[in-house]
PDB file of C-alpha atoms in Angstrom:
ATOM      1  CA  UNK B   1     -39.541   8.697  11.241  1.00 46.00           C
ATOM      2  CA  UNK B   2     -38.322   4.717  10.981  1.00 44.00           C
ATOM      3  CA  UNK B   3     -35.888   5.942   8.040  1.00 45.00           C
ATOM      4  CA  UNK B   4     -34.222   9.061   9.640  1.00 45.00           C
ATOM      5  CA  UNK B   5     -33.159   6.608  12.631  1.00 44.00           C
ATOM      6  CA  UNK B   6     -31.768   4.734  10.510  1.00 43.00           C
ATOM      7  CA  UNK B   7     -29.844   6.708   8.793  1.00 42.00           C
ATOM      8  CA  UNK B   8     -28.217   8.506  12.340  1.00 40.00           C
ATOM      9  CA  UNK B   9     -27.580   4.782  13.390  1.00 40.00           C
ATOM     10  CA  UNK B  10     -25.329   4.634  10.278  1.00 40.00           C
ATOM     11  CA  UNK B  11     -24.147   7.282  10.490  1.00 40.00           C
ATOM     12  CA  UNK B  12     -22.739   6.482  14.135  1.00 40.00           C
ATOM     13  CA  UNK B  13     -21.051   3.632  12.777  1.00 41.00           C
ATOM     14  CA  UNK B  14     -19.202   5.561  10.453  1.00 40.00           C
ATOM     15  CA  UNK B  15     -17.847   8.322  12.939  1.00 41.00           C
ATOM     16  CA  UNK B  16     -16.327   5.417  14.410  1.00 42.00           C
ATOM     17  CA  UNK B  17     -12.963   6.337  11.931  1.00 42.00           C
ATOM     18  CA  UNK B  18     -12.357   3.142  10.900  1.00 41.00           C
ATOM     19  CA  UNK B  19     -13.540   2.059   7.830  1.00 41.00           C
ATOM     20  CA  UNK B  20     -15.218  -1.448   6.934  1.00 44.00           C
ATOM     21  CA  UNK B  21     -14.230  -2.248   3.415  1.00 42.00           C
ATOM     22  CA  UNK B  22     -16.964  -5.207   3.998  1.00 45.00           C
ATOM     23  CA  UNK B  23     -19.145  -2.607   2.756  1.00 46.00           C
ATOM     24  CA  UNK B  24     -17.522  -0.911   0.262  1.00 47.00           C
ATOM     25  CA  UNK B  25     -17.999  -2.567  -3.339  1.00 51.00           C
ATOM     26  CA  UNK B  26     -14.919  -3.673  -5.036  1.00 51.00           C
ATOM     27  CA  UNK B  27     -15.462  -1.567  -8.282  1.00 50.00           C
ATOM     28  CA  UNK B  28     -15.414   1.985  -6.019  1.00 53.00           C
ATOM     29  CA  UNK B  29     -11.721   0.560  -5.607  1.00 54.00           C
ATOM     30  CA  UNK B  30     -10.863   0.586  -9.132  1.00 56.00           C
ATOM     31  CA  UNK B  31     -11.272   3.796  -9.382  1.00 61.00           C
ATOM     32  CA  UNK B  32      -7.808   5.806  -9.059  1.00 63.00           C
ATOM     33  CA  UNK B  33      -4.641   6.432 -11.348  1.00 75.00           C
ATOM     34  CA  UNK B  34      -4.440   3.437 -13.854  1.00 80.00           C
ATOM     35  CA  UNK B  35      -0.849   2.182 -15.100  1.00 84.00           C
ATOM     36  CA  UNK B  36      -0.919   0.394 -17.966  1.00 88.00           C
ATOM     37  CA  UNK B  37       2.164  -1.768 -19.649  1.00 90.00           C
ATOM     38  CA  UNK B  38       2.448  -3.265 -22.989  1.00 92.00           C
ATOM     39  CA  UNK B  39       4.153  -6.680 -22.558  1.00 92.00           C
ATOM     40  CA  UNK B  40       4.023  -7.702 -25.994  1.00 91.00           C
ATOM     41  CA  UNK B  41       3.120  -7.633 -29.614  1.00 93.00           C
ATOM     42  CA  UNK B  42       2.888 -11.210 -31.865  1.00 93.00           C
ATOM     43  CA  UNK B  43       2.310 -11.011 -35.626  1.00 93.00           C
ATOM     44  CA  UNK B  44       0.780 -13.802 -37.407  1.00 91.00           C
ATOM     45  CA  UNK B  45       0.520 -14.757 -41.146  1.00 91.00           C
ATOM     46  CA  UNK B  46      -2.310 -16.922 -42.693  1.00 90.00           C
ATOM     47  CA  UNK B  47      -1.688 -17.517 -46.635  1.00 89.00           C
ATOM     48  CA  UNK B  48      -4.642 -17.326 -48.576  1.00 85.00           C
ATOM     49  CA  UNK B  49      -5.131 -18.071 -52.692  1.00 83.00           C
ATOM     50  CA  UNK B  50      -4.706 -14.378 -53.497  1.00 82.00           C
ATOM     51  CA  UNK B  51      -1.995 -13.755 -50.778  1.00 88.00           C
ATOM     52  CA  UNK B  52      -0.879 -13.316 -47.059  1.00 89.00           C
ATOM     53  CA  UNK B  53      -3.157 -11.960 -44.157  1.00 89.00           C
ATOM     54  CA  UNK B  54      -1.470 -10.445 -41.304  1.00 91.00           C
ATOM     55  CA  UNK B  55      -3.048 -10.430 -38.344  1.00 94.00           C
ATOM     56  CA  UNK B  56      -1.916  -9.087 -34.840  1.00 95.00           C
ATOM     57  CA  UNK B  57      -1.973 -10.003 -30.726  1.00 95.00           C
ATOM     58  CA  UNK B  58      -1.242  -7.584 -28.233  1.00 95.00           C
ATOM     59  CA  UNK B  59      -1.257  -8.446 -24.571  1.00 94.00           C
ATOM     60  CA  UNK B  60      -1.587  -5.890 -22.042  1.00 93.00           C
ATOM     61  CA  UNK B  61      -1.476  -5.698 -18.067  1.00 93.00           C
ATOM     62  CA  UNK B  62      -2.716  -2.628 -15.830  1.00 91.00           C
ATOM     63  CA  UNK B  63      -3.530  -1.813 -12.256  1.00 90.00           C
ATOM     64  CA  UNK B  64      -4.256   1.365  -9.872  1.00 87.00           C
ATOM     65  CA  UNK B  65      -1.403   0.101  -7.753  1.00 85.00           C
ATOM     66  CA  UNK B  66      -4.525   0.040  -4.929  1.00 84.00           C
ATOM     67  CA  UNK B  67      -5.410  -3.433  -4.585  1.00 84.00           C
ATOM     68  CA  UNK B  68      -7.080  -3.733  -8.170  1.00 88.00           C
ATOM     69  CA  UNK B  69      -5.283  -4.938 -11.701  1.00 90.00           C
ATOM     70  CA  UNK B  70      -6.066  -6.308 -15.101  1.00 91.00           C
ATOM     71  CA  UNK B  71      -5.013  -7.849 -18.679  1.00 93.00           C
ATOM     72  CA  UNK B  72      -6.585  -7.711 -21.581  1.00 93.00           C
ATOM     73  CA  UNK B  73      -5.538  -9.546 -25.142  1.00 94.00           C
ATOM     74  CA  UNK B  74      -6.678  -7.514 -28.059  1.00 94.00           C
ATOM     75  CA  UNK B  75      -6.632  -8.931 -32.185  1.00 94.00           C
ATOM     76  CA  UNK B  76      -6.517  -6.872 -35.169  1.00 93.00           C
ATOM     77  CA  UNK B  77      -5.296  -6.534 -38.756  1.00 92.00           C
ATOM     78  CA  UNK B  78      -3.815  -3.269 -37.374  1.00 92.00           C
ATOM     79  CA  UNK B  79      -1.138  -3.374 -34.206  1.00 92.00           C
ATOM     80  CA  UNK B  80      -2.282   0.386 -33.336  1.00 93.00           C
ATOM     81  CA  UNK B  81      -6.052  -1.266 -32.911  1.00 94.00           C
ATOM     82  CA  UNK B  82      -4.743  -4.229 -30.946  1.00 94.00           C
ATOM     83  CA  UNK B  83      -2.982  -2.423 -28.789  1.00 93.00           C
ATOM     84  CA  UNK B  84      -5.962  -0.405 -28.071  1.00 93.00           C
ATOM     85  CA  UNK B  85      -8.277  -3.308 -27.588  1.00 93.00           C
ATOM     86  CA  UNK B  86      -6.498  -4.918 -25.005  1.00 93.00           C
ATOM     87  CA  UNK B  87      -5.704  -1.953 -22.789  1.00 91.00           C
ATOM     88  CA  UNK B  88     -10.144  -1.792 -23.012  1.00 90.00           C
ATOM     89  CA  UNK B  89     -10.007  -5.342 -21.905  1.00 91.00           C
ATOM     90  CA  UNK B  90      -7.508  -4.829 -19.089  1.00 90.00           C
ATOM     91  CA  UNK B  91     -10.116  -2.256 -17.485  1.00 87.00           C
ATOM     92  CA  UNK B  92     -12.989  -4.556 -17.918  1.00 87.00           C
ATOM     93  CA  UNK B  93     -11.253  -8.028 -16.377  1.00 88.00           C
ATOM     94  CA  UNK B  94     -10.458  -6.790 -13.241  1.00 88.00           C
ATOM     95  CA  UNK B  95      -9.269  -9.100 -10.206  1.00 88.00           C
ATOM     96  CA  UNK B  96      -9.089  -7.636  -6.694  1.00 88.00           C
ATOM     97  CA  UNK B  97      -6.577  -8.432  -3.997  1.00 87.00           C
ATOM     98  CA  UNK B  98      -6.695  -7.618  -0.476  1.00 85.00           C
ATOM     99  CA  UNK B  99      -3.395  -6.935  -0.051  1.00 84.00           C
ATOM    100  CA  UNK B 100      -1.505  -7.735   3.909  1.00 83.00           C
ATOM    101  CA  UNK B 101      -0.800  -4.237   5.632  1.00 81.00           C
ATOM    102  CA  UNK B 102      -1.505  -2.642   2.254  1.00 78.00           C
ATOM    103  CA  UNK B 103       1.523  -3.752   0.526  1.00 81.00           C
ATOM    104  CA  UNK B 104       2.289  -7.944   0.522  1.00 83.00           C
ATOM    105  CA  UNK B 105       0.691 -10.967   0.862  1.00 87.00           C
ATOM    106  CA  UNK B 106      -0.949 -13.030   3.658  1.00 85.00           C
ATOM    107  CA  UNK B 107       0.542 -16.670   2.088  1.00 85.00           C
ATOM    108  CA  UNK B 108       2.696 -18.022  -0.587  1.00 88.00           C
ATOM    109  CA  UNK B 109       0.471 -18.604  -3.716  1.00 91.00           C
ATOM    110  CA  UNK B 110       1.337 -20.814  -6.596  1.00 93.00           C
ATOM    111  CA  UNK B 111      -0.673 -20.258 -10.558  1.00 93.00           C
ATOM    112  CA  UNK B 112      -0.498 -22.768 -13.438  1.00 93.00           C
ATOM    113  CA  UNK B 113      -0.602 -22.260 -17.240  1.00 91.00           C
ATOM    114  CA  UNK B 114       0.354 -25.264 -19.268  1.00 89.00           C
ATOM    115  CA  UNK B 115       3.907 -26.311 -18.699  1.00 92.00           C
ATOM    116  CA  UNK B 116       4.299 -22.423 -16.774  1.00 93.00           C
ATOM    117  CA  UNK B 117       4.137 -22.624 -13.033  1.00 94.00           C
ATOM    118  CA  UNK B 118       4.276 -19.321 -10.942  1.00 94.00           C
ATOM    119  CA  UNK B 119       5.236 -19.000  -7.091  1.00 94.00           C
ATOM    120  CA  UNK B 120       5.038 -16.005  -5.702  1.00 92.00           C
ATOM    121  CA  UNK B 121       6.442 -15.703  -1.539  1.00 91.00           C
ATOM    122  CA  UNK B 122       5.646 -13.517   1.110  1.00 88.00           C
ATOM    123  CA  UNK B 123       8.053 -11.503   2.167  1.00 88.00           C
ATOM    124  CA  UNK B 124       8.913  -8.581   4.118  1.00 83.00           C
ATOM    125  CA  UNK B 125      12.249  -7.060   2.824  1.00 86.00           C
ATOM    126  CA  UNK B 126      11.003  -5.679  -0.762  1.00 86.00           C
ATOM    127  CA  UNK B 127      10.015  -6.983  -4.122  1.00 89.00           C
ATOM    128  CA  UNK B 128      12.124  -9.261  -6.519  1.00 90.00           C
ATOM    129  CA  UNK B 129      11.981 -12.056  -8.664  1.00 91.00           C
ATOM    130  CA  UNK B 130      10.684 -12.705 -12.191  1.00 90.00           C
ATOM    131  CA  UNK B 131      10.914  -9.026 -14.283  1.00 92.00           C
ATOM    132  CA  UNK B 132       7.253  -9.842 -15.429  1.00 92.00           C
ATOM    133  CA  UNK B 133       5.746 -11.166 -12.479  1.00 92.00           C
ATOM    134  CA  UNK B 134       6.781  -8.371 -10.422  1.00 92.00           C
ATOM    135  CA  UNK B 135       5.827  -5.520 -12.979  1.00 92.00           C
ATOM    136  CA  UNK B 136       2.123  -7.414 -12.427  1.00 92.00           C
ATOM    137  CA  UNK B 137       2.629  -7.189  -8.622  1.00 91.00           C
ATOM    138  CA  UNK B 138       3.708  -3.312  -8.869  1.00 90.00           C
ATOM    139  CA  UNK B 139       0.031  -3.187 -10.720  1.00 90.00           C
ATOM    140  CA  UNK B 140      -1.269  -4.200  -7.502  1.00 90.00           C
ATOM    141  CA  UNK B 141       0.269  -2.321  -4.970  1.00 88.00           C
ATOM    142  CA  UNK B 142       2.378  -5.403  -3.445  1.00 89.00           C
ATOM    143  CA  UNK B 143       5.668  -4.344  -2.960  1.00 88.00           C
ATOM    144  CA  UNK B 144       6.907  -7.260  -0.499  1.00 89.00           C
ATOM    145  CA  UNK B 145       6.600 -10.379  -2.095  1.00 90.00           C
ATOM    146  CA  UNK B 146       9.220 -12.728  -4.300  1.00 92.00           C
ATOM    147  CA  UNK B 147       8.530 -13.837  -7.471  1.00 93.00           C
ATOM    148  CA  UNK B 148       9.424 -16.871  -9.215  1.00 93.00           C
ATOM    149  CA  UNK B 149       8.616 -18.632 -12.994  1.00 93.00           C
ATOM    150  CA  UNK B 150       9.504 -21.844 -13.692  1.00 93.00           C
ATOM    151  CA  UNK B 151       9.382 -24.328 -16.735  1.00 92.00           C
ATOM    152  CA  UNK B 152       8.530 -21.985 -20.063  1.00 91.00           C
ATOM    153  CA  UNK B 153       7.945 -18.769 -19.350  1.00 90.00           C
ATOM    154  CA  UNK B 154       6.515 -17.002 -22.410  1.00 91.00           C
ATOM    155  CA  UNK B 155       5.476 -14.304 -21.702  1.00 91.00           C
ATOM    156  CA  UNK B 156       1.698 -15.436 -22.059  1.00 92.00           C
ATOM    157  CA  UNK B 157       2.015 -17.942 -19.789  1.00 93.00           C
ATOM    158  CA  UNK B 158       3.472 -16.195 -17.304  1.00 93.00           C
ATOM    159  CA  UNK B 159       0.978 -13.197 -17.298  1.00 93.00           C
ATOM    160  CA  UNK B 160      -1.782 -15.715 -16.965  1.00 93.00           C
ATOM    161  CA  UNK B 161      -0.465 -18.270 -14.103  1.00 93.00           C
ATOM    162  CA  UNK B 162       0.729 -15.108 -12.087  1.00 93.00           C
ATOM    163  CA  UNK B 163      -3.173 -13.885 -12.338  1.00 92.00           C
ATOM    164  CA  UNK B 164      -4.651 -17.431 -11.031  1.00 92.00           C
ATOM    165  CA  UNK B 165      -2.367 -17.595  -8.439  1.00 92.00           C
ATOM    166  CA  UNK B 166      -3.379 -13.854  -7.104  1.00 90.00           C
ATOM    167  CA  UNK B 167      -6.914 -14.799  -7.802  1.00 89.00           C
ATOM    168  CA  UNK B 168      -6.318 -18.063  -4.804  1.00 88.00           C
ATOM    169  CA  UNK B 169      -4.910 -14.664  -2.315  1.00 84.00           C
ATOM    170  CA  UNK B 170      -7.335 -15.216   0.954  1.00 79.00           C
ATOM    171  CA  UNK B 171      -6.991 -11.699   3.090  1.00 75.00           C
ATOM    172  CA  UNK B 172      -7.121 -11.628   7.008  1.00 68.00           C
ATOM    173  CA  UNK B 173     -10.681 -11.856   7.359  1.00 72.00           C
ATOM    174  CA  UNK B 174     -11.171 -15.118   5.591  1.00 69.00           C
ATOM    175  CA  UNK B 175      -8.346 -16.803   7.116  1.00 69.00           C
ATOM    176  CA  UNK B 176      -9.748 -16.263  10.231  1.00 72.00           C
ATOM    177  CA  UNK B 177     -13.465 -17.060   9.242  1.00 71.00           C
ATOM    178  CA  UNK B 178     -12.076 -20.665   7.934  1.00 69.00           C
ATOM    179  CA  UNK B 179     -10.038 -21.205  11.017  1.00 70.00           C
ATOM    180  CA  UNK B 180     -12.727 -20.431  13.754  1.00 73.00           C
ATOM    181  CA  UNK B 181     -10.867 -17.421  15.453  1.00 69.00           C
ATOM    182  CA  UNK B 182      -9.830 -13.770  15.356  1.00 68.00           C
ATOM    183  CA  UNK B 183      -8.411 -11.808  13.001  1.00 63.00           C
ATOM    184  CA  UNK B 184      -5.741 -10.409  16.263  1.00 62.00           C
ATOM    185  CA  UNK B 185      -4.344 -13.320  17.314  1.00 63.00           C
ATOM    186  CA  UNK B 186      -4.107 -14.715  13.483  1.00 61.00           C
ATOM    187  CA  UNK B 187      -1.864 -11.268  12.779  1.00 62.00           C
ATOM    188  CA  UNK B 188       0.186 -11.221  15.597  1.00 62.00           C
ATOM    189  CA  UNK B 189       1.266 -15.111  15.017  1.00 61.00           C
ATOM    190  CA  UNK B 190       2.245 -13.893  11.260  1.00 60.00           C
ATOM    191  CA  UNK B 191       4.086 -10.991  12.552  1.00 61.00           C
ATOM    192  CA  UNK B 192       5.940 -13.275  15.046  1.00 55.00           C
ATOM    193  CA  UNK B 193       6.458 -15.695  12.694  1.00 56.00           C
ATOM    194  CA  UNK B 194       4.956 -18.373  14.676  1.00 49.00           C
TER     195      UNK B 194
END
């Protein structure tokens, strides 16, 4: 008897409409339509006594364009097999971002990776900036934001110091828990730009 009460009492939380993502587990929000892009293919030659051993590194980035995206660096002897590797690798390290009214970001964020540095701006009048960066943000589902790379930006750097500074993203909710007060008054100062 204990258990059916409980489940009508969730159940009456739920026909509320609005839906608590506090309880929904990030990995249900991977699932979805996944874009992958190749951003690049190195080849690299070690000379042994009886000759030359190629060897090859393929970088990869992917998303759902929901809030959820990935890279993955795959090595082979065979570019067909690293390509393949690293889109496997993109769909196991996953990073999560709760995005600001489903499409930008809540603060300006800034990733390092050696002499690479990353900002990346919130905006509200479309996406622009770095070619990479922004393909990475598209992954994501942020579509208001401006990105920019600074000192070298190989491509591997770039990829890597765009992903720490999304991983240092805090949504709404934390904001507010850090800061002592509600999540309403916290929104409407952003939205009038106080």
């Amino acid at each position: 008897g204990e258990d059916g009460n409980d489940d009508a009492e969730e159940d009456e939380d739920l026909e509320d409409g609005e839906i608590n993502y506090a309880r929904i587990d990030h990995y249900q929000l991977a699932h979805g339509e996944w874009s992958e892009m190749l951003v690049g293919v190195d080849r690299s030659i070690k000379l042994w006594r009886g000759g030359r051993l190629d060897s090859y590194r393929a970088l990869m980035i992917a998303g759902n364009c929901n809030g959820c995206g990935g890279f993955g660096i795959g090595k082979s002897t065979d570019p067909i097999k690293a390509v393949d590797l690293a889109g496997r690798r993109a769909k196991r390290n996953i990073f999560f971002v709760d995005r600001y009214q489903g499409n930008g970001l809540t603060s300006h964020l800034v990733g390092k990776m050696n002499s690479t540095k990353v900002f990346l701006r919130a905006t509200d009048n479309g996406l622009r900036g770095n070619e990479l960066c922004t393909e990475i943000l598209k992954r994501f589902g942020i579509t208001n934001a401006v990105a920019k790379a600074h000192g070298n930006r190989h491509p591997w750097n770039v990829v890597r110091a765009t992903f720490k500074a999304l991983v240092t993203h805090e949504s709404m909710e934390e904001i507010a828990i850090k800061r002592g007060k509600r999540i309403v008054s916290i929104d409407r100062a952003m939205r009038m730009q106080i």
